[in-house]
């Protein structure tokens, strides 16, 4: 009888060993939360929508795109002078007292001339947004925009972060969003002299409206190519002219538009 029980016990043990060998299981330890993590990952993959192109932008790219667009579309392009650039300092400001607080970034816009893109008149720009945050990150742009005096959509929009690989991107606004910087029609106001670190300028104020109801004031001076802007006040922030240059060559190595 004892022999029969021993054989039965051995048979049961062998059967269990075969089962675990066929279906190996990695049991979680007392501190292992992998089961919960796997469940969350599955739920996320099933229910979470893919982030849109705009939702994937970093804060650096968002700020760079915002202020480069504002400069270009709020400016008054002088398309007669090729290879001109202007650099602006981004800081807080008040209309009654001017810029205040530390400079947060420098934005440089270079106009490289009137070009033809697939037989259509267009304008070629390059720009740089250089943040003054830790490590001084930067975003470079190459833009071919439809039209000349009145600028429209981008035929070509390339950018790179910290001098890494150039990539294409959308130079427009989020779908369904009103593009204030292209559609707003500012009205001319008073003329005066604006005294800056970069010089004294005879300016005309142009007032308009921006995103989120922000008040926009463009201080225009014809002798400041390429965009004729001395200062762009936008809500509680402003871009203030810091430096200018002429005979500027392309900063990014990209294929040339059809013609210059």
mmCIF file of N, CA and C in Angstrom, residues 55-160:
data_model
loop_
_atom_site.group_PDB
_atom_site.id
_atom_site.type_symbol
_atom_site.label_atom_id
_atom_site.label_comp_id
_atom_site.label_asym_id
_atom_site.label_seq_id
_atom_site.Cartn_x
_atom_site.Cartn_y
_atom_site.Cartn_z
ATOM 1 N N UNK A 55 0.572 69.457 -30.652
ATOM 2 C CA UNK A 55 0.670 69.043 -29.261
ATOM 3 C C UNK A 55 2.037 68.438 -28.939
ATOM 4 N N UNK A 56 2.751 68.001 -29.958
ATOM 5 C CA UNK A 56 4.052 67.396 -29.743
ATOM 6 C C UNK A 56 5.183 68.420 -29.663
ATOM 7 N N UNK A 57 4.899 69.688 -29.929
ATOM 8 C CA UNK A 57 5.947 70.697 -29.932
ATOM 9 C C UNK A 57 6.430 70.980 -28.514
ATOM 10 N N UNK A 58 7.727 71.095 -28.362
ATOM 11 C CA UNK A 58 8.290 71.457 -27.073
ATOM 12 C C UNK A 58 8.038 72.939 -26.816
ATOM 13 N N UNK A 59 8.258 73.367 -25.577
ATOM 14 C CA UNK A 59 8.084 74.779 -25.244
ATOM 15 C C UNK A 59 9.031 75.653 -26.058
ATOM 16 N N UNK A 60 10.254 75.178 -26.263
ATOM 17 C CA UNK A 60 11.227 75.934 -27.053
ATOM 18 C C UNK A 60 10.727 76.130 -28.477
ATOM 19 N N UNK A 61 10.272 75.061 -29.113
ATOM 20 C CA UNK A 61 9.785 75.165 -30.487
ATOM 21 C C UNK A 61 8.531 76.035 -30.559
ATOM 22 N N UNK A 62 7.650 75.887 -29.578
ATOM 23 C CA UNK A 62 6.425 76.688 -29.574
ATOM 24 C C UNK A 62 6.748 78.173 -29.499
ATOM 25 N N UNK A 63 7.634 78.553 -28.576
ATOM 26 C CA UNK A 63 8.015 79.958 -28.448
ATOM 27 C C UNK A 63 8.704 80.461 -29.707
ATOM 28 N N UNK A 64 9.606 79.653 -30.257
ATOM 29 C CA UNK A 64 10.325 80.060 -31.465
ATOM 30 C C UNK A 64 9.357 80.283 -32.618
ATOM 31 N N UNK A 65 8.461 79.340 -32.835
ATOM 32 C CA UNK A 65 7.492 79.453 -33.930
ATOM 33 C C UNK A 65 6.582 80.660 -33.727
ATOM 34 N N UNK A 66 6.125 80.868 -32.499
ATOM 35 C CA UNK A 66 5.222 81.981 -32.195
ATOM 36 C C UNK A 66 5.852 83.326 -32.538
ATOM 37 N N UNK A 67 7.087 83.560 -32.076
ATOM 38 C CA UNK A 67 7.676 84.889 -32.242
ATOM 39 C C UNK A 67 8.244 85.124 -33.630
ATOM 40 N N UNK A 68 8.713 84.081 -34.297
ATOM 41 C CA UNK A 68 9.149 84.253 -35.687
ATOM 42 C C UNK A 68 7.947 84.564 -36.576
ATOM 43 N N UNK A 69 6.830 83.868 -36.350
ATOM 44 C CA UNK A 69 5.623 84.159 -37.133
ATOM 45 C C UNK A 69 5.154 85.589 -36.891
ATOM 46 N N UNK A 70 5.157 86.005 -35.635
ATOM 47 C CA UNK A 70 4.681 87.348 -35.323
ATOM 48 C C UNK A 70 5.537 88.409 -35.993
ATOM 49 N N UNK A 71 6.842 88.225 -35.964
ATOM 50 C CA UNK A 71 7.715 89.193 -36.614
ATOM 51 C C UNK A 71 7.429 89.279 -38.103
ATOM 52 N N UNK A 72 7.396 88.136 -38.750
ATOM 53 C CA UNK A 72 7.269 88.124 -40.209
ATOM 54 C C UNK A 72 5.914 88.643 -40.663
ATOM 55 N N UNK A 73 4.838 88.172 -40.038
ATOM 56 C CA UNK A 73 3.508 88.561 -40.507
ATOM 57 C C UNK A 73 3.059 89.926 -39.988
ATOM 58 N N UNK A 74 3.646 90.400 -38.888
ATOM 59 C CA UNK A 74 3.308 91.736 -38.397
ATOM 60 C C UNK A 74 4.222 92.800 -39.002
ATOM 61 N N UNK A 75 5.258 92.358 -39.708
ATOM 62 C CA UNK A 75 6.180 93.300 -40.314
ATOM 63 C C UNK A 75 5.648 93.873 -41.613
ATOM 64 N N UNK A 76 6.433 94.774 -42.202
ATOM 65 C CA UNK A 76 6.099 95.426 -43.470
ATOM 66 C C UNK A 76 7.295 95.205 -44.387
ATOM 67 N N UNK A 77 7.251 94.137 -45.151
ATOM 68 C CA UNK A 77 8.423 93.679 -45.891
ATOM 69 C C UNK A 77 8.911 94.699 -46.914
ATOM 70 N N UNK A 78 10.198 94.989 -46.840
ATOM 71 C CA UNK A 78 10.884 95.770 -47.869
ATOM 72 C C UNK A 78 11.578 94.767 -48.784
ATOM 73 N N UNK A 79 10.932 94.447 -49.913
ATOM 74 C CA UNK A 79 11.476 93.387 -50.771
ATOM 75 C C UNK A 79 12.493 93.910 -51.784
ATOM 76 N N UNK A 80 12.916 95.159 -51.647
ATOM 77 C CA UNK A 80 13.889 95.719 -52.575
ATOM 78 C C UNK A 80 15.331 95.454 -52.126
ATOM 79 N N UNK A 81 15.522 95.217 -50.835
ATOM 80 C CA UNK A 81 16.861 95.022 -50.301
ATOM 81 C C UNK A 81 17.049 93.566 -49.898
ATOM 82 N N UNK A 82 17.940 92.880 -50.598
ATOM 83 C CA UNK A 82 18.202 91.464 -50.348
ATOM 84 C C UNK A 82 19.387 91.302 -49.408
ATOM 85 N N UNK A 83 19.338 90.281 -48.566
ATOM 86 C CA UNK A 83 20.444 90.010 -47.665
ATOM 87 C C UNK A 83 20.500 90.943 -46.479
ATOM 88 N N UNK A 84 19.343 91.399 -46.010
ATOM 89 C CA UNK A 84 19.292 92.257 -44.824
ATOM 90 C C UNK A 84 18.771 91.449 -43.640
ATOM 91 N N UNK A 85 19.214 91.831 -42.445
ATOM 92 C CA UNK A 85 18.746 91.138 -41.251
ATOM 93 C C UNK A 85 18.517 92.136 -40.127
ATOM 94 N N UNK A 86 17.686 91.739 -39.185
ATOM 95 C CA UNK A 86 17.428 92.526 -37.981
ATOM 96 C C UNK A 86 17.282 91.566 -36.812
ATOM 97 N N UNK A 87 17.868 91.941 -35.682
ATOM 98 C CA UNK A 87 17.801 91.124 -34.465
ATOM 99 C C UNK A 87 17.011 91.867 -33.404
ATOM 100 N N UNK A 88 16.112 91.157 -32.736
ATOM 101 C CA UNK A 88 15.227 91.739 -31.740
ATOM 102 C C UNK A 88 15.390 91.027 -30.400
ATOM 103 N N UNK A 89 15.291 91.784 -29.317
ATOM 104 C CA UNK A 89 15.355 91.235 -27.963
ATOM 105 C C UNK A 89 13.928 91.064 -27.432
ATOM 106 N N UNK A 90 13.628 89.878 -26.940
ATOM 107 C CA UNK A 90 12.303 89.572 -26.409
ATOM 108 C C UNK A 90 12.298 89.766 -24.897
ATOM 109 N N UNK A 91 11.390 90.615 -24.421
ATOM 110 C CA UNK A 91 11.291 90.855 -22.976
ATOM 111 C C UNK A 91 9.877 91.313 -22.639
ATOM 112 N N UNK A 92 9.599 91.418 -21.360
ATOM 113 C CA UNK A 92 8.329 91.995 -20.932
ATOM 114 C C UNK A 92 8.337 93.498 -21.227
ATOM 115 N N UNK A 93 7.129 94.104 -21.250
ATOM 116 C CA UNK A 93 7.089 95.539 -21.505
ATOM 117 C C UNK A 93 5.746 96.123 -21.091
ATOM 118 N N UNK A 94 5.722 97.426 -20.975
ATOM 119 C CA UNK A 94 4.497 98.208 -20.806
ATOM 120 C C UNK A 94 4.551 99.354 -21.804
ATOM 121 N N UNK A 95 3.409 99.665 -22.380
ATOM 122 C CA UNK A 95 3.391 100.701 -23.410
ATOM 123 C C UNK A 95 3.868 102.048 -22.871
ATOM 124 N N UNK A 96 3.540 102.354 -21.638
ATOM 125 C CA UNK A 96 3.881 103.671 -21.099
ATOM 126 C C UNK A 96 5.358 103.787 -20.709
ATOM 127 N N UNK A 97 5.990 102.653 -20.394
ATOM 128 C CA UNK A 97 7.372 102.718 -19.905
ATOM 129 C C UNK A 97 8.373 101.949 -20.750
ATOM 130 N N UNK A 98 7.900 101.120 -21.682
ATOM 131 C CA UNK A 98 8.810 100.379 -22.552
ATOM 132 C C UNK A 98 9.220 99.032 -21.978
ATOM 133 N N UNK A 99 10.294 98.425 -22.526
ATOM 134 C CA UNK A 99 10.740 97.097 -22.084
ATOM 135 C C UNK A 99 11.113 97.091 -20.607
ATOM 136 N N UNK A 100 10.874 95.944 -19.971
ATOM 137 C CA UNK A 100 11.204 95.803 -18.551
ATOM 138 C C UNK A 100 11.658 94.370 -18.297
ATOM 139 N N UNK A 101 12.534 94.212 -17.310
ATOM 140 C CA UNK A 101 12.973 92.877 -16.945
ATOM 141 C C UNK A 101 14.035 92.329 -17.874
ATOM 142 N N UNK A 102 14.499 91.113 -17.594
ATOM 143 C CA UNK A 102 15.592 90.526 -18.377
ATOM 144 C C UNK A 102 15.154 90.127 -19.781
ATOM 145 N N UNK A 103 16.109 90.106 -20.692
ATOM 146 C CA UNK A 103 15.856 89.610 -22.051
ATOM 147 C C UNK A 103 15.704 88.093 -21.986
ATOM 148 N N UNK A 104 14.657 87.578 -22.597
ATOM 149 C CA UNK A 104 14.381 86.141 -22.560
ATOM 150 C C UNK A 104 14.919 85.406 -23.782
ATOM 151 N N UNK A 105 15.040 86.115 -24.914
ATOM 152 C CA UNK A 105 15.519 85.476 -26.140
ATOM 153 C C UNK A 105 15.876 86.557 -27.150
ATOM 154 N N UNK A 106 16.674 86.171 -28.145
ATOM 155 C CA UNK A 106 16.951 87.025 -29.299
ATOM 156 C C UNK A 106 16.366 86.357 -30.534
ATOM 157 N N UNK A 107 15.699 87.157 -31.361
ATOM 158 C CA UNK A 107 15.098 86.652 -32.593
ATOM 159 C C UNK A 107 15.695 87.421 -33.768
ATOM 160 N N UNK A 108 16.317 86.701 -34.687
ATOM 161 C CA UNK A 108 16.929 87.315 -35.868
ATOM 162 C C UNK A 108 16.201 86.842 -37.115
ATOM 163 N N UNK A 109 15.837 87.785 -37.972
ATOM 164 C CA UNK A 109 15.185 87.466 -39.242
ATOM 165 C C UNK A 109 16.053 87.975 -40.379
ATOM 166 N N UNK A 110 16.312 87.098 -41.349
ATOM 167 C CA UNK A 110 17.125 87.439 -42.522
ATOM 168 C C UNK A 110 16.263 87.299 -43.765
ATOM 169 N N UNK A 111 16.239 88.340 -44.587
ATOM 170 C CA UNK A 111 15.513 88.280 -45.859
ATOM 171 C C UNK A 111 16.523 88.042 -46.974
ATOM 172 N N UNK A 112 16.345 86.937 -47.700
ATOM 173 C CA UNK A 112 17.308 86.536 -48.726
ATOM 174 C C UNK A 112 16.823 86.816 -50.137
ATOM 175 N N UNK A 113 15.684 87.460 -50.284
ATOM 176 C CA UNK A 113 15.285 87.927 -51.606
ATOM 177 C C UNK A 113 13.994 87.352 -52.133
ATOM 178 N N UNK A 114 13.523 87.988 -53.213
ATOM 179 C CA UNK A 114 12.356 87.499 -53.944
ATOM 180 C C UNK A 114 12.787 86.314 -54.797
ATOM 181 N N UNK A 115 12.022 85.246 -54.738
ATOM 182 C CA UNK A 115 12.362 84.029 -55.467
ATOM 183 C C UNK A 115 11.121 83.511 -56.194
ATOM 184 N N UNK A 116 11.335 82.490 -56.987
ATOM 185 C CA UNK A 116 10.234 81.821 -57.672
ATOM 186 C C UNK A 116 10.171 80.386 -57.174
ATOM 187 N N UNK A 117 8.998 79.957 -56.738
ATOM 188 C CA UNK A 117 8.808 78.595 -56.275
ATOM 189 C C UNK A 117 7.793 77.923 -57.194
ATOM 190 N N UNK A 118 8.304 77.034 -58.072
ATOM 191 C CA UNK A 118 7.462 76.377 -59.074
ATOM 192 C C UNK A 118 6.700 77.412 -59.903
ATOM 193 N N UNK A 119 7.404 78.483 -60.252
ATOM 194 C CA UNK A 119 6.824 79.521 -61.091
ATOM 195 C C UNK A 119 5.975 80.531 -60.354
ATOM 196 N N UNK A 120 5.873 80.425 -59.022
ATOM 197 C CA UNK A 120 5.033 81.337 -58.248
ATOM 198 C C UNK A 120 5.910 82.315 -57.470
ATOM 199 N N UNK A 121 5.522 83.599 -57.438
ATOM 200 C CA UNK A 121 6.329 84.587 -56.699
ATOM 201 C C UNK A 121 6.314 84.275 -55.207
ATOM 202 N N UNK A 122 7.484 84.362 -54.599
ATOM 203 C CA UNK A 122 7.599 84.044 -53.182
ATOM 204 C C UNK A 122 8.784 84.779 -52.585
ATOM 205 N N UNK A 123 8.934 84.655 -51.267
ATOM 206 C CA UNK A 123 9.996 85.341 -50.536
ATOM 207 C C UNK A 123 10.738 84.333 -49.671
ATOM 208 N N UNK A 124 12.058 84.488 -49.621
ATOM 209 C CA UNK A 124 12.909 83.535 -48.911
ATOM 210 C C UNK A 124 13.462 84.190 -47.644
ATOM 211 N N UNK A 125 13.203 83.533 -46.503
ATOM 212 C CA UNK A 125 13.682 84.005 -45.211
ATOM 213 C C UNK A 125 14.458 82.900 -44.497
ATOM 214 N N UNK A 126 15.380 83.316 -43.667
ATOM 215 C CA UNK A 126 15.924 82.439 -42.642
ATOM 216 C C UNK A 126 15.850 83.196 -41.324
ATOM 217 N N UNK A 127 15.702 82.469 -40.242
ATOM 218 C CA UNK A 127 15.537 83.120 -38.937
ATOM 219 C C UNK A 127 16.135 82.241 -37.848
ATOM 220 N N UNK A 128 16.439 82.861 -36.727
ATOM 221 C CA UNK A 128 16.947 82.139 -35.560
ATOM 222 C C UNK A 128 16.286 82.679 -34.296
ATOM 223 N N UNK A 129 15.807 81.756 -33.475
ATOM 224 C CA UNK A 129 15.305 82.085 -32.137
ATOM 225 C C UNK A 129 16.306 81.511 -31.148
ATOM 226 N N UNK A 130 16.982 82.372 -30.393
ATOM 227 C CA UNK A 130 17.985 81.926 -29.428
ATOM 228 C C UNK A 130 17.506 82.255 -28.020
ATOM 229 N N UNK A 131 17.142 81.228 -27.279
ATOM 230 C CA UNK A 131 16.680 81.408 -25.911
ATOM 231 C C UNK A 131 17.865 81.688 -24.992
ATOM 232 N N UNK A 132 17.625 82.484 -23.960
ATOM 233 C CA UNK A 132 18.657 82.756 -22.970
ATOM 234 C C UNK A 132 18.486 81.905 -21.719
ATOM 235 N N UNK A 133 17.718 80.817 -21.833
ATOM 236 C CA UNK A 133 17.629 79.843 -20.753
ATOM 237 C C UNK A 133 18.968 79.133 -20.589
ATOM 238 N N UNK A 134 19.049 78.276 -19.598
ATOM 239 C CA UNK A 134 20.273 77.502 -19.372
ATOM 240 C C UNK A 134 20.641 76.744 -20.648
ATOM 241 N N UNK A 135 21.923 76.713 -20.982
ATOM 242 C CA UNK A 135 22.469 76.062 -22.182
ATOM 243 C C UNK A 135 22.183 76.819 -23.471
ATOM 244 N N UNK A 136 21.442 77.935 -23.418
ATOM 245 C CA UNK A 136 21.187 78.788 -24.580
ATOM 246 C C UNK A 136 20.701 77.999 -25.811
ATOM 247 N N UNK A 137 19.592 77.267 -25.700
ATOM 248 C CA UNK A 137 19.101 76.510 -26.860
ATOM 249 C C UNK A 137 18.625 77.435 -27.972
ATOM 250 N N UNK A 138 18.657 76.944 -29.205
ATOM 251 C CA UNK A 138 18.250 77.770 -30.344
ATOM 252 C C UNK A 138 17.459 76.944 -31.346
ATOM 253 N N UNK A 139 16.662 77.656 -32.155
ATOM 254 C CA UNK A 139 15.915 77.044 -33.253
ATOM 255 C C UNK A 139 16.185 77.876 -34.505
ATOM 256 N N UNK A 140 16.637 77.221 -35.573
ATOM 257 C CA UNK A 140 16.883 77.883 -36.853
ATOM 258 C C UNK A 140 15.769 77.536 -37.829
ATOM 259 N N UNK A 141 15.415 78.502 -38.671
ATOM 260 C CA UNK A 141 14.327 78.334 -39.639
ATOM 261 C C UNK A 141 14.816 78.627 -41.049
ATOM 262 N N UNK A 142 14.281 77.904 -42.022
ATOM 263 C CA UNK A 142 14.384 78.257 -43.436
ATOM 264 C C UNK A 142 12.965 78.265 -43.988
ATOM 265 N N UNK A 143 12.558 79.410 -44.570
ATOM 266 C CA UNK A 143 11.168 79.602 -44.975
ATOM 267 C C UNK A 143 11.085 80.196 -46.372
ATOM 268 N N UNK A 144 10.288 79.580 -47.225
ATOM 269 C CA UNK A 144 9.921 80.165 -48.508
ATOM 270 C C UNK A 144 8.418 80.397 -48.457
ATOM 271 N N UNK A 145 8.026 81.675 -48.392
ATOM 272 C CA UNK A 145 6.621 82.036 -48.206
ATOM 273 C C UNK A 145 6.024 82.567 -49.492
ATOM 274 N N UNK A 146 4.776 82.221 -49.723
ATOM 275 C CA UNK A 146 4.102 82.690 -50.928
ATOM 276 C C UNK A 146 3.942 84.199 -50.883
ATOM 277 N N UNK A 147 3.993 84.818 -52.071
ATOM 278 C CA UNK A 147 3.826 86.261 -52.168
ATOM 279 C C UNK A 147 5.114 87.001 -51.898
ATOM 280 N N UNK A 148 5.011 88.321 -52.005
ATOM 281 C CA UNK A 148 6.178 89.174 -51.777
ATOM 282 C C UNK A 148 5.827 90.264 -50.781
ATOM 283 N N UNK A 149 5.224 91.341 -51.207
ATOM 284 C CA UNK A 149 4.887 92.380 -50.226
ATOM 285 C C UNK A 149 3.873 91.862 -49.203
ATOM 286 N N UNK A 150 2.888 91.083 -49.649
ATOM 287 C CA UNK A 150 1.932 90.448 -48.742
ATOM 288 C C UNK A 150 2.252 88.966 -48.671
ATOM 289 N N UNK A 151 2.680 88.500 -47.519
ATOM 290 C CA UNK A 151 3.168 87.133 -47.374
ATOM 291 C C UNK A 151 2.045 86.190 -46.964
ATOM 292 N N UNK A 152 2.115 84.950 -47.484
ATOM 293 C CA UNK A 152 1.079 83.969 -47.202
ATOM 294 C C UNK A 152 1.642 82.666 -46.673
ATOM 295 N N UNK A 153 1.112 81.554 -47.170
ATOM 296 C CA UNK A 153 1.512 80.221 -46.704
ATOM 297 C C UNK A 153 2.961 79.918 -47.054
ATOM 298 N N UNK A 154 3.502 78.937 -46.350
ATOM 299 C CA UNK A 154 4.878 78.508 -46.596
ATOM 300 C C UNK A 154 4.915 77.420 -47.664
ATOM 301 N N UNK A 155 5.657 77.668 -48.735
ATOM 302 C CA UNK A 155 5.919 76.619 -49.723
ATOM 303 C C UNK A 155 6.963 75.645 -49.183
ATOM 304 N N UNK A 156 7.905 76.174 -48.405
ATOM 305 C CA UNK A 156 8.909 75.328 -47.758
ATOM 306 C C UNK A 156 9.119 75.855 -46.341
ATOM 307 N N UNK A 157 9.055 74.954 -45.359
ATOM 308 C CA UNK A 157 9.310 75.326 -43.968
ATOM 309 C C UNK A 157 10.189 74.253 -43.344
ATOM 310 N N UNK A 158 11.418 74.633 -43.004
ATOM 311 C CA UNK A 158 12.374 73.719 -42.382
ATOM 312 C C UNK A 158 12.856 74.343 -41.082
ATOM 313 N N UNK A 159 13.154 73.489 -40.094
ATOM 314 C CA UNK A 159 13.767 73.993 -38.876
ATOM 315 C C UNK A 159 14.679 72.955 -38.268
ATOM 316 N N UNK A 160 15.526 73.409 -37.360
ATOM 317 C CA UNK A 160 16.405 72.512 -36.618
ATOM 318 C C UNK A 160 16.581 73.077 -35.212
#
